[in-house]
Amino acid sequence: MHLNLKPRNHLHKKRKKMRTQRLGATISLVLFLILLPALSVTGMELLERGSWHATMDWISSNQSLYLLNVGLTFCLLAFIYAVVGSLAISGAISTLLLGLMALISYMKVTMIGEPFFPWDILLNKESMDIASLVTGKAAMVRIGAIAASIIFVLALRWVIPRTTIPIIARIGLGLFSLYALYAFGIKTPLAGKILDHAGVSEIIWNQQENYANNGTTLAFTLNVKNSIVKKPDTYSNESIAAVAASLEASTQKEPAVKKASVDMLQGKKPNVIFIMSEAFWDPTLLTNVTFSEDPVPTIHRLQKESSSGYLLSPQFGGGTSNVEFEVLTGNSMSFLPGGSIPYQQYVSKPVPSLASYFADQGYKSMGIHSYEGWFWDRNTVYKQLGFESFKSSEHFVNPETKGYFISDAEVSRNIIDEVDKTEDPMFIYTVTMQNHGPYDDPRYGENQFKAEGNLTPQAKTILETYAQGAHDADQSLQMLIDHFQNSDEPTMIVFYGDHLPMLGLDYQVYKEAGFISTSNANDWSLEEVKKMHSIPLVTWSNFDMPKQDIPLLSDSFLGAHVLDMLHMEKPANFALNAELAAKVPGLLSNLVVDQDQTLHAKAPESVQPLLDDYRNVQYDLLFGKQYLASYIDHDYLTKASQPSYNAEFDNPDTKLRATGGSSPPEATPASVQ
C-alpha cells in the first residue's frame, strides 16, 4: 500500500523551522541582554571621559570593574524587561536612564567638580534642574549621541526576532535583578565579597576619582547605601517639645556665672580660633618607638600648662569634612549611615553651627583652609553653616609651600593677618593641609627626627616623614602663640587633629610599633578602637582661664565645651550636647565611653533616653520638621545664611590681588582627604 508522506514531511519541516526561529529568537534575546549592557557601559564612560582612548584604557586596565558595571547594567535592563516585556522598549528605557545619568554626571563635574550622586535625587532635588546647564557644543554632542542611541535601540524592534518568555520566568528574572541591585546598593556580605574579589576600592573622600576608577554605574550604586537617613522611631513633635522644656528648665538652674557674657575682658570679646590640623597626632604615643628629639614640644608643654586632653574622632586616615561637621554643628556621625559625607549629602540648607552662633554674638565668622575651596563642597557648605567668609587656597597670596601643599606656617601667617586687619572679634575655623598623606615619600628632604624601634625601613621612612610634618604643625601653633602673647586682643586658640594619619597600608606602622595587635580593625579590642580614634587636644589663651583636664571628648561635644570655657550661654543643641557629654563624653558608632571612662560596645541602657533626645534633635535640625525652633532659640535655629557671604573674596579687586599667589601643587587625587 502506498503511503502519502508529504503532509508528514511538511509538518516536520514546519516544526523544525519553528524550532530554528525560537532558537534564533532566544539567541537574540541573550545577545541583546549581554551586548546592550556592555555597549551602554562603554558609552557612559565615553560620555564621562570624553575620549575613546581614555575609555578603552580604563576598560583594558580594569576588566573586573568593567564587568561589574556591565553586570549592574544588565540587572537594570533585565528588571525593566521583566516589567515591560518588550526587548526594544526596555532597551530604549535603559539607554535613556543610563544616558541621563552619564550626562548629568558629566555636567556636574564640568560645573562644580562633582559627579552625579544618588542623593542628588533623594535629598537635593534642585540639583536635578540641569536645563540651564545644557549649553555648549560638548553637551549638545552628548545629548545627540544619547538620542541617536535610543532611536537605534528602538529600531531594533523591527530587526530582532520577536520572542516571549513565560511569565514565571519573567517574574523570576525581575526579582533576581532587583535583588542584585539591592544587594550591591546596600553592600550585603555576599556583594561585599564580590566587590573585594574584584578589587573595588571605594574612594568616598574623592568621589570624582571614585567614579573615574570604579566606573559610573558601580560608583553610583555603591553610594546608594549612604543616601537615606531613617527617621528615628522616637522622633515626634511631642518628643522634641519635651527636650525643649528640659533644656529651658536646666538653663534656669545654671549659676549666673555660666550665663555671663564674654564681655568680661575689659569690654572686649576674645577672638576664638579653632585649628584643625590635618592628620595631626602625637607620634611619641607609639609604643616601642623613640625619636632622636621631641617632634611636638609645643603640644607637650601646653598639655602641662593649659586645658588639654583628647578628642574622639569619628574618622581614621581620611574623611576630614566629617570631623568639621561634628565640631561645627555639634551633630554626630554615629547617627548617620556609615560612609556618608554630610557636607555632600545633607547640608543643603542653612544648618545652625558655631559659625552662625558667633555671628549672632557680634563676631566675624571666617573659615580658612589651605586647599581648594570646592573640595568637600566647602564653598557651598560654609555658606549654609553661617560663615561670613571662606578663605581657601585660591585666596592665599604667594603662599609658601612645603612638601606637596601650602605650609602650616603660611596658614598661621594668614590667621594673624586676618585678625590684625579685622576690627570685630573673630571666630575662625581653620583647616590645614601640609601634613596630608601619603608619607612614604621623604618629601621634606632630610628629616630632622630619627625614629628608632623594631620597624622595617619603609615604616621608618613613613614615620620620620610624618613626624617632620607634625613638628611643622607644632611650630606653626607656637608662631600663633608668640604673636598673640604680645597682642592686646584677648584670644583663645583651640588646636587638634582631625584623625590619626594613615601610616602605611594595613596600619603598617601602628602594627610594627605594637600600638595595635592586628591589622584587621574588626578584631580590635575596645581599647584599641579608642586609641586609634583619640586625637590630642590643646588650648591656649592670652587671658586667664582655669586649667582643665579632658580625658576624652567626642568631636561633636567640643563646641559646647569651648562655650562653657568662655562662659558663653549655649544655644539649645549645644546645651543638649553638654548634658550628654557629662554622662557619655565619648560616642562613636562602635564605641561608647561613659563618665567613668569605662568602654562599651554600645550605649548603656541608663543613657539611652538622653541619646534618643540627641538623635531626635539632630534629625529634626537636618531632615525633620524643625519642631525645636518653635519651642526654643527660634532665631538661631532658623537663621539664614549671610547674604554677603564671601563678598570680600568674590570682589574683583580681591581676586586680582590674589592672582599673584600660586596654587599648591596637586596631590595625587586618591590621597586627598
XYZ file of C-alpha atoms in Angstrom:
673
model
C 0.000 0.000 0.000
C 1.330 3.397 -0.955
C 1.536 5.976 1.859
C 1.467 9.726 1.206
C 4.362 11.113 3.332
C 4.219 14.683 2.020
C 1.905 16.078 4.761
C 4.018 14.430 7.426
C 7.265 15.749 5.913
C 5.726 19.196 5.573
C 4.704 19.153 9.246
C 8.203 18.044 10.237
C 9.803 20.856 8.247
C 7.389 23.359 9.744
C 8.221 22.237 13.274
C 11.931 22.351 12.504
C 11.559 25.866 11.162
C 9.680 26.941 14.293
C 12.390 25.433 16.489
C 15.006 27.265 14.483
C 13.084 30.525 14.821
C 12.661 30.025 18.561
C 16.363 29.255 18.895
C 17.209 32.342 16.884
C 14.903 34.475 18.984
C 16.374 33.057 22.194
C 19.919 33.707 20.990
C 18.872 37.235 20.010
C 17.375 37.749 23.457
C 20.529 36.552 25.210
C 22.827 38.570 22.955
C 20.688 41.674 23.427
C 20.725 41.324 27.219
C 24.508 40.906 27.169
C 25.661 43.212 24.384
C 23.463 46.211 25.195
C 24.758 46.496 28.805
C 28.345 46.146 27.553
C 27.791 48.848 24.936
C 25.891 51.016 27.432
C 28.750 50.960 29.950
C 31.242 51.753 27.200
C 29.057 54.627 26.027
C 28.573 56.004 29.531
C 32.296 56.002 30.197
C 32.888 57.649 26.822
C 30.404 60.412 27.736
C 32.148 60.901 31.100
C 35.776 60.629 29.992
C 35.411 62.493 26.716
C 37.751 60.367 24.595
C 37.753 56.888 23.086
C 41.379 56.359 24.124
C 40.681 57.150 27.812
C 37.622 54.906 27.770
C 39.368 51.907 26.243
C 42.368 52.419 28.502
C 40.096 52.222 31.563
C 38.325 49.117 30.249
C 41.543 47.287 29.408
C 43.163 48.202 32.741
C 40.110 47.440 34.872
C 38.424 44.442 33.285
C 36.863 43.159 36.515
C 35.452 46.613 37.302
C 34.151 46.888 33.749
C 32.384 43.531 34.081
C 30.824 44.612 37.390
C 29.467 47.743 35.684
C 28.131 45.587 32.863
C 26.536 43.201 35.369
C 24.748 46.024 37.178
C 23.574 47.483 33.876
C 22.333 44.029 32.857
C 20.307 43.851 36.077
C 18.709 47.214 35.316
C 17.849 46.154 31.753
C 16.573 42.743 32.858
C 14.348 44.284 35.523
C 12.844 46.737 33.031
C 12.327 43.895 30.535
C 10.602 41.804 33.202
C 8.168 44.677 33.757
C 7.686 45.874 30.172
C 8.018 42.627 28.223
C 9.440 44.221 25.070
C 13.157 43.967 24.359
C 13.455 47.091 22.230
C 11.344 49.297 24.503
C 13.158 48.008 27.588
C 16.489 48.690 25.928
C 15.401 52.207 24.994
C 14.293 52.968 28.561
C 17.539 51.557 29.953
C 19.587 53.559 27.454
C 17.687 56.730 28.350
C 18.224 56.294 32.114
C 21.898 55.424 31.816
C 22.492 58.160 29.267
C 20.900 60.760 31.522
C 22.998 59.525 34.448
C 26.201 59.928 32.436
C 25.106 63.286 31.007
C 24.186 64.779 34.383
C 27.399 63.453 35.887
C 29.449 64.991 33.087
C 27.717 68.341 33.536
C 28.154 68.318 37.306
C 31.852 67.509 37.002
C 32.241 70.267 34.443
C 30.443 72.841 36.570
C 31.409 72.031 40.144
C 33.846 69.140 40.010
C 31.399 66.525 41.330
C 29.734 63.523 39.671
C 26.086 62.526 39.892
C 25.107 61.048 43.283
C 22.002 59.107 44.357
C 21.321 61.804 46.938
C 21.071 64.380 44.155
C 17.667 62.788 43.555
C 16.660 61.966 47.117
C 17.923 64.992 49.005
C 18.830 67.704 46.537
C 16.035 67.885 44.002
C 17.145 71.352 42.922
C 20.388 69.816 41.629
C 18.346 67.844 39.115
C 17.368 71.054 37.333
C 20.050 70.924 34.669
C 18.184 72.745 31.938
C 20.283 75.874 32.453
C 23.467 73.824 32.088
C 22.601 72.349 28.691
C 24.807 74.720 26.747
C 27.902 74.380 24.676
C 28.961 72.083 21.870
C 30.218 69.255 24.115
C 26.872 68.989 25.944
C 24.850 69.100 22.736
C 27.024 66.393 21.127
C 26.409 64.144 24.129
C 22.671 64.797 24.051
C 22.634 63.990 20.346
C 24.555 60.762 20.943
C 22.092 59.651 23.619
C 19.111 60.456 21.396
C 20.637 58.576 18.467
C 21.329 55.561 20.676
C 17.729 55.462 21.874
C 16.394 55.669 18.329
C 18.769 52.913 17.223
C 17.675 50.597 20.037
C 14.012 51.242 19.271
C 14.659 50.464 15.597
C 15.886 47.029 16.589
C 12.243 46.203 17.281
C 11.848 45.554 13.556
C 15.078 43.579 13.305
C 15.237 41.345 16.369
C 13.080 38.205 16.107
C 10.159 38.521 18.484
C 10.187 36.180 21.422
C 8.361 35.795 24.655
C 9.358 34.033 27.821
C 6.924 32.508 30.298
C 5.501 34.927 32.858
C 7.018 32.885 35.706
C 10.453 33.206 34.119
C 9.969 36.976 33.694
C 8.961 37.356 37.324
C 11.975 35.309 38.399
C 14.308 37.390 36.220
C 12.847 40.615 37.560
C 13.123 39.551 41.214
C 16.697 38.326 40.750
C 17.718 41.566 39.043
C 16.033 43.710 41.673
C 17.711 41.800 44.490
C 21.126 42.057 42.830
C 20.769 45.836 42.513
C 19.608 46.000 46.127
C 22.493 43.812 47.341
C 25.151 46.000 45.719
C 23.323 49.174 46.707
C 23.391 48.344 50.412
C 26.523 46.155 50.139
C 25.315 42.873 51.617
C 28.032 40.457 52.845
C 27.922 38.464 49.596
C 28.089 41.625 47.480
C 30.954 42.820 49.658
C 32.907 39.638 48.954
C 32.337 40.037 45.218
C 33.483 43.667 45.362
C 36.582 42.739 47.369
C 37.413 39.905 44.965
C 37.109 42.317 42.035
C 39.471 44.752 43.755
C 36.931 47.543 44.202
C 38.246 50.463 46.248
C 35.524 52.889 47.308
C 37.165 56.317 47.463
C 34.454 58.132 49.410
C 36.602 61.179 50.169
C 37.105 61.944 46.474
C 34.000 60.987 44.557
C 35.276 62.248 41.231
C 38.099 59.737 41.420
C 35.720 57.146 42.847
C 33.686 57.364 39.640
C 36.779 57.546 37.440
C 38.308 54.437 38.996
C 35.237 52.266 39.509
C 33.032 53.398 36.640
C 29.875 55.494 36.786
C 27.330 52.691 37.269
C 29.251 50.915 40.025
C 30.217 54.093 41.896
C 26.645 55.389 41.742
C 25.306 52.053 43.053
C 27.853 51.927 45.894
C 26.702 55.382 47.007
C 23.072 54.300 47.388
C 23.668 52.978 50.906
C 24.703 56.464 52.012
C 21.626 58.228 50.648
C 18.836 57.662 53.121
C 18.672 58.526 56.801
C 15.795 56.784 58.556
C 13.546 58.763 60.834
C 14.080 57.651 64.461
C 11.147 55.739 65.911
C 11.083 58.144 68.863
C 11.015 61.316 66.751
C 7.859 63.423 67.063
C 6.692 66.927 67.862
C 5.939 65.766 71.399
C 9.411 64.279 71.960
C 11.112 67.470 70.733
C 8.813 69.603 72.904
C 9.888 67.556 75.927
C 13.566 68.142 75.058
C 12.981 71.882 74.743
C 11.201 72.023 78.106
C 14.028 70.104 79.748
C 16.661 72.419 78.266
C 14.815 75.537 79.429
C 14.498 74.097 82.942
C 18.224 73.296 83.005
C 19.108 76.802 81.819
C 17.172 78.331 84.718
C 19.215 76.274 87.174
C 22.630 77.273 85.817
C 24.752 79.570 88.012
C 24.808 83.191 86.974
C 28.469 82.972 86.043
C 27.625 80.389 83.400
C 25.293 82.869 81.724
C 27.796 85.692 81.783
C 28.879 87.200 78.507
C 32.448 87.100 77.277
C 32.423 90.895 77.513
C 34.188 90.415 80.880
C 37.625 91.048 79.342
C 37.761 94.834 79.696
C 34.806 95.134 77.380
C 36.471 93.040 74.659
C 35.218 89.775 73.283
C 38.068 87.336 72.687
C 38.972 86.022 69.264
C 38.194 82.315 69.149
C 40.440 80.397 66.763
C 39.878 76.715 66.055
C 42.755 74.991 64.252
C 42.020 71.536 62.915
C 45.462 70.377 61.836
C 45.443 67.839 59.015
C 46.128 64.324 60.327
C 47.768 65.763 63.461
C 48.622 63.217 66.122
C 51.392 62.726 68.664
C 53.819 60.150 67.169
C 55.571 59.763 70.531
C 52.479 57.847 71.698
C 53.619 54.894 69.596
C 54.773 52.010 71.745
C 58.284 50.603 71.260
C 59.410 53.644 69.262
C 61.663 56.530 70.299
C 62.722 59.694 68.482
C 66.053 61.479 68.356
C 64.262 64.571 69.740
C 60.739 65.632 70.649
C 58.836 66.394 67.406
C 55.936 68.195 69.164
C 57.375 70.229 72.087
C 54.658 72.911 71.993
C 51.915 70.321 72.364
C 53.685 68.639 75.258
C 54.223 71.972 77.026
C 50.595 73.014 76.612
C 49.445 69.630 77.926
C 51.171 70.559 81.191
C 50.196 74.242 81.310
C 46.757 74.637 79.706
C 43.426 72.894 79.331
C 44.095 69.812 77.251
C 43.124 66.211 76.660
C 41.923 64.005 73.821
C 39.160 64.149 71.247
C 37.417 61.056 69.948
C 37.317 61.320 66.160
C 34.721 59.502 64.024
C 37.362 59.047 61.306
C 40.655 57.298 60.687
C 43.067 58.281 57.937
C 40.549 60.375 55.966
C 37.122 61.972 55.942
C 38.257 65.365 57.247
C 34.959 67.081 56.492
C 33.064 64.692 58.776
C 35.126 65.918 61.725
C 34.406 69.525 60.724
C 30.732 68.628 60.561
C 30.765 67.243 64.106
C 32.701 70.136 65.640
C 30.879 72.959 63.860
C 27.309 71.644 64.152
C 27.523 69.560 67.323
C 25.908 66.690 65.409
C 27.252 63.136 65.486
C 28.284 60.845 62.662
C 27.117 57.974 64.894
C 23.536 58.622 63.793
C 24.304 58.734 60.062
C 24.934 55.892 57.582
C 28.467 54.538 57.547
C 30.471 56.083 54.735
C 28.174 59.074 54.403
C 29.549 62.568 53.806
C 27.211 65.170 55.366
C 28.887 68.043 53.521
C 27.997 66.445 50.202
C 24.704 64.833 51.155
C 22.862 66.550 53.961
C 23.911 70.211 54.258
C 21.682 71.566 51.523
C 20.052 74.323 53.579
C 21.138 76.600 56.467
C 22.249 74.487 59.446
C 22.873 76.065 62.879
C 26.538 75.929 63.810
C 29.269 77.576 65.847
C 29.827 79.926 62.901
C 26.235 81.194 62.908
C 26.198 81.347 66.723
C 29.328 83.510 66.956
C 27.987 85.688 64.132
C 24.934 86.345 66.341
C 27.289 87.416 69.124
C 28.875 90.157 67.017
C 31.768 88.122 65.658
C 33.092 87.874 62.145
C 32.939 84.144 61.349
C 35.577 83.040 58.869
C 36.716 79.680 57.523
C 40.341 79.296 56.425
C 41.606 76.270 54.502
C 44.886 75.895 52.655
C 43.418 73.773 49.879
C 40.929 74.438 47.108
C 37.511 75.622 48.200
C 35.483 73.233 46.029
C 36.805 70.216 47.875
C 34.188 68.561 50.110
C 31.800 71.294 48.854
C 33.199 73.715 51.429
C 32.464 76.756 49.233
C 28.752 75.975 49.463
C 28.618 74.299 52.869
C 30.369 77.116 54.726
C 27.703 79.488 53.469
C 24.974 77.163 54.796
C 26.757 76.940 58.159
C 26.603 80.708 58.604
C 30.166 81.812 57.877
C 30.619 85.355 56.655
C 33.589 84.389 54.505
C 35.770 81.484 53.481
C 39.426 81.925 52.603
C 40.556 78.899 50.617
C 43.886 78.401 48.853
C 42.673 80.390 45.831
C 42.748 83.496 48.017
C 46.215 82.966 49.522
C 48.706 85.451 48.027
C 52.104 83.996 47.095
C 51.804 81.205 49.651
C 54.768 79.250 50.918
C 54.520 75.549 50.138
C 56.232 72.708 51.926
C 56.130 69.161 50.661
C 53.056 68.867 48.490
C 50.871 71.609 49.958
C 50.687 75.115 51.420
C 52.719 75.124 54.625
C 51.215 75.254 58.101
C 53.375 78.309 58.807
C 51.684 80.088 55.897
C 48.291 79.261 57.410
C 49.363 80.804 60.743
C 50.503 83.948 58.940
C 47.110 84.200 57.247
C 45.309 83.798 60.584
C 47.400 86.586 62.088
C 46.785 88.824 59.084
C 43.007 88.312 59.156
C 42.757 89.004 62.894
C 45.005 92.051 62.767
C 43.073 93.713 59.947
C 39.587 92.992 61.323
C 38.034 95.341 63.880
C 35.353 92.925 65.103
C 36.263 89.919 67.237
C 36.760 86.848 65.079
C 35.642 83.253 65.146
C 37.991 81.408 62.786
C 37.704 77.749 61.850
C 40.983 76.689 60.278
C 41.787 73.511 58.379
C 45.420 72.928 57.417
C 46.813 70.721 54.655
C 50.612 70.449 54.834
C 50.824 67.141 56.703
C 48.374 65.330 54.465
C 49.424 61.834 53.427
C 50.907 59.849 51.848
C 54.131 59.805 53.859
C 56.144 57.078 52.105
C 57.997 59.707 50.084
C 60.501 61.737 52.178
C 59.049 64.934 50.759
C 60.844 67.258 53.186
C 64.314 66.080 52.187
C 66.443 65.116 55.183
C 64.108 64.541 58.128
C 65.187 66.098 61.402
C 63.550 63.432 63.558
C 65.018 59.941 63.524
C 62.831 57.072 64.717
C 64.260 54.051 66.489
C 62.407 50.804 67.026
C 61.616 47.450 65.502
C 60.498 48.977 62.212
C 61.071 47.994 58.606
C 62.955 50.608 56.505
C 59.685 51.540 54.772
C 57.838 52.039 58.063
C 60.760 54.065 59.428
C 60.691 56.384 56.410
C 56.917 56.842 56.690
C 57.091 57.637 60.397
C 60.002 60.065 60.098
C 58.316 61.953 57.245
C 55.119 62.160 59.268
C 56.993 63.329 62.394
C 58.616 66.135 60.408
C 55.202 67.365 59.281
C 53.791 67.055 62.811
C 56.701 69.157 64.051
C 55.918 71.861 61.493
C 52.290 71.882 62.684
C 53.529 72.172 66.259
C 55.764 75.099 65.369
C 53.006 76.867 63.440
C 50.969 76.770 66.649
C 53.926 78.240 68.518
C 54.061 81.037 65.923
C 50.464 81.976 66.769
C 51.167 81.845 70.497
C 54.216 84.111 70.100
C 52.157 86.648 68.186
C 49.059 86.761 70.368
C 51.095 86.603 73.583
C 52.077 90.199 72.823
C 48.695 91.257 71.440
C 46.216 93.439 73.313
C 43.379 91.454 71.724
C 42.143 88.668 74.004
C 42.475 85.455 72.016
C 41.756 81.773 72.601
C 43.236 79.019 70.414
C 41.798 75.501 70.227
C 44.193 73.108 68.451
C 43.581 69.463 67.491
C 43.802 66.995 64.612
C 41.007 65.576 62.511
C 42.066 61.925 62.623
C 45.083 59.671 63.066
C 47.317 59.538 59.994
C 47.341 56.586 57.634
C 50.898 55.427 58.270
C 51.222 52.830 55.538
C 48.745 50.315 54.194
C 47.012 47.955 56.602
C 48.045 50.105 59.590
C 51.665 49.155 58.893
C 53.479 51.485 61.319
C 50.940 51.025 64.121
C 51.227 47.251 63.790
C 55.032 47.167 63.626
C 55.274 49.509 66.610
C 52.974 47.286 68.679
C 50.382 50.040 69.051
C 47.703 47.597 67.865
C 47.695 43.815 67.910
C 46.352 43.197 64.414
C 45.847 44.976 61.106
C 42.264 43.699 61.000
C 40.210 46.521 62.518
C 37.282 44.168 63.088
C 39.387 42.288 65.628
C 40.475 45.313 67.652
C 39.624 45.491 71.324
C 37.597 48.459 72.568
C 40.795 49.922 73.976
C 42.434 49.683 70.555
C 39.419 51.315 68.890
C 39.728 54.127 71.395
C 43.462 54.554 70.770
C 43.046 54.593 67.001
C 40.474 57.384 67.223
C 41.931 59.552 70.020
C 43.479 62.870 68.950
C 45.452 65.298 71.171
C 43.567 68.495 72.044
C 45.294 71.563 73.464
C 44.089 75.086 74.166
C 45.853 78.364 74.818
C 44.703 81.885 75.686
C 46.379 85.183 76.480
C 43.921 85.729 79.330
C 43.373 83.737 82.483
C 41.416 80.534 82.068
C 41.332 77.707 84.637
C 43.259 74.609 83.544
C 41.042 71.633 82.786
C 41.956 68.026 82.116
C 39.816 66.483 79.388
C 40.306 62.694 79.446
C 38.214 62.124 76.335
C 35.578 64.106 74.466
C 33.829 63.409 71.178
C 34.377 65.969 68.427
C 30.661 66.707 68.410
C 30.861 67.871 72.058
C 33.886 70.156 71.625
C 31.858 73.238 70.686
C 29.712 73.051 73.816
C 32.824 72.569 75.954
C 34.552 75.637 74.485
C 31.433 77.768 75.023
C 31.453 76.649 78.657
C 35.135 77.565 78.981
C 34.291 81.045 77.661
C 31.214 81.322 79.943
C 29.022 81.894 76.910
C 25.369 80.900 77.016
C 24.885 77.816 74.890
C 22.125 77.589 72.259
C 19.705 74.670 72.510
C 21.529 71.999 70.508
C 24.885 72.699 72.158
C 23.223 72.789 75.594
C 21.913 69.279 74.921
C 25.427 68.243 73.852
C 26.811 69.421 77.185
C 24.220 67.405 79.111
C 25.035 64.256 77.168
C 28.798 64.794 77.344
C 28.587 64.826 81.138
C 27.329 61.225 81.020
C 28.723 59.923 77.726
C 31.802 62.005 76.791
C 32.826 59.572 74.047
C 30.448 58.483 71.296
C 31.256 56.517 68.151
C 29.117 54.051 66.239
C 31.174 51.167 67.679
C 32.419 52.647 70.963
C 30.757 54.454 73.863
C 32.808 55.913 76.725
C 30.902 56.777 79.900
C 31.667 59.382 82.565
C 33.919 56.918 84.423
C 35.931 56.310 81.225
C 34.536 52.779 81.009
C 34.386 51.474 77.449
C 31.226 49.940 75.975
C 30.484 48.432 72.572
C 27.034 50.046 72.754
C 25.391 52.639 74.962
C 24.309 51.570 78.464
C 20.550 51.498 78.971
C 20.822 54.243 81.592
C 21.850 56.851 78.989
C 19.685 55.627 76.116
C 16.856 58.153 76.719
C 19.330 61.056 76.533
C 20.897 59.565 73.403
C 17.423 59.320 71.883
C 16.912 63.025 72.601
C 20.242 63.811 70.929
C 19.393 61.745 67.866
C 15.900 63.237 67.619
C 17.221 66.798 67.767
C 19.854 66.032 65.136
C 17.229 64.525 62.844
C 14.929 67.490 63.492
C 17.603 70.012 62.500
C 18.923 68.177 59.438
C 15.941 66.323 57.975
C 12.851 66.839 60.121
C 10.177 69.456 60.647
C 12.316 71.860 62.709
C 9.995 71.392 65.682
C 12.679 72.548 68.131
C 12.738 76.059 66.674
C 9.069 76.522 67.575
C 9.864 75.993 71.260
C 13.321 77.464 71.885
C 16.068 79.579 70.230
C 13.944 80.234 67.159
C 16.153 82.950 65.650
C 19.354 80.928 65.979
C 17.870 77.641 64.804
C 16.234 79.224 61.750
C 18.988 81.694 60.889
C 19.503 82.128 57.144
C 22.932 82.186 55.538
C 24.642 85.571 55.462
C 23.609 87.486 52.305
C 27.099 88.958 51.915
C 28.828 85.575 52.167
C 32.385 85.777 50.826
C 31.865 89.251 49.384
C 35.391 90.240 50.395
C 36.912 87.422 48.340
C 34.443 87.491 45.455
C 35.256 91.150 44.890
C 37.133 91.512 41.565
C 39.837 93.664 43.182
C 40.450 90.984 45.778
C 40.648 88.316 43.084
C 43.136 90.438 41.147
C 45.374 90.775 44.202
C 45.182 87.035 44.780
C 46.376 86.141 41.297
C 49.916 86.730 42.440
C 49.585 83.586 44.519
C 50.358 80.150 43.321
C 48.072 77.237 43.954
C 49.500 74.354 45.929
C 50.847 71.526 43.841
C 48.184 68.997 43.039
C 48.240 65.948 45.262
C 47.561 62.551 43.856
C 43.741 62.672 43.892
C 43.394 59.298 45.595
C 45.382 60.595 48.535
C 43.357 63.735 49.128
C 41.009 63.588 52.079
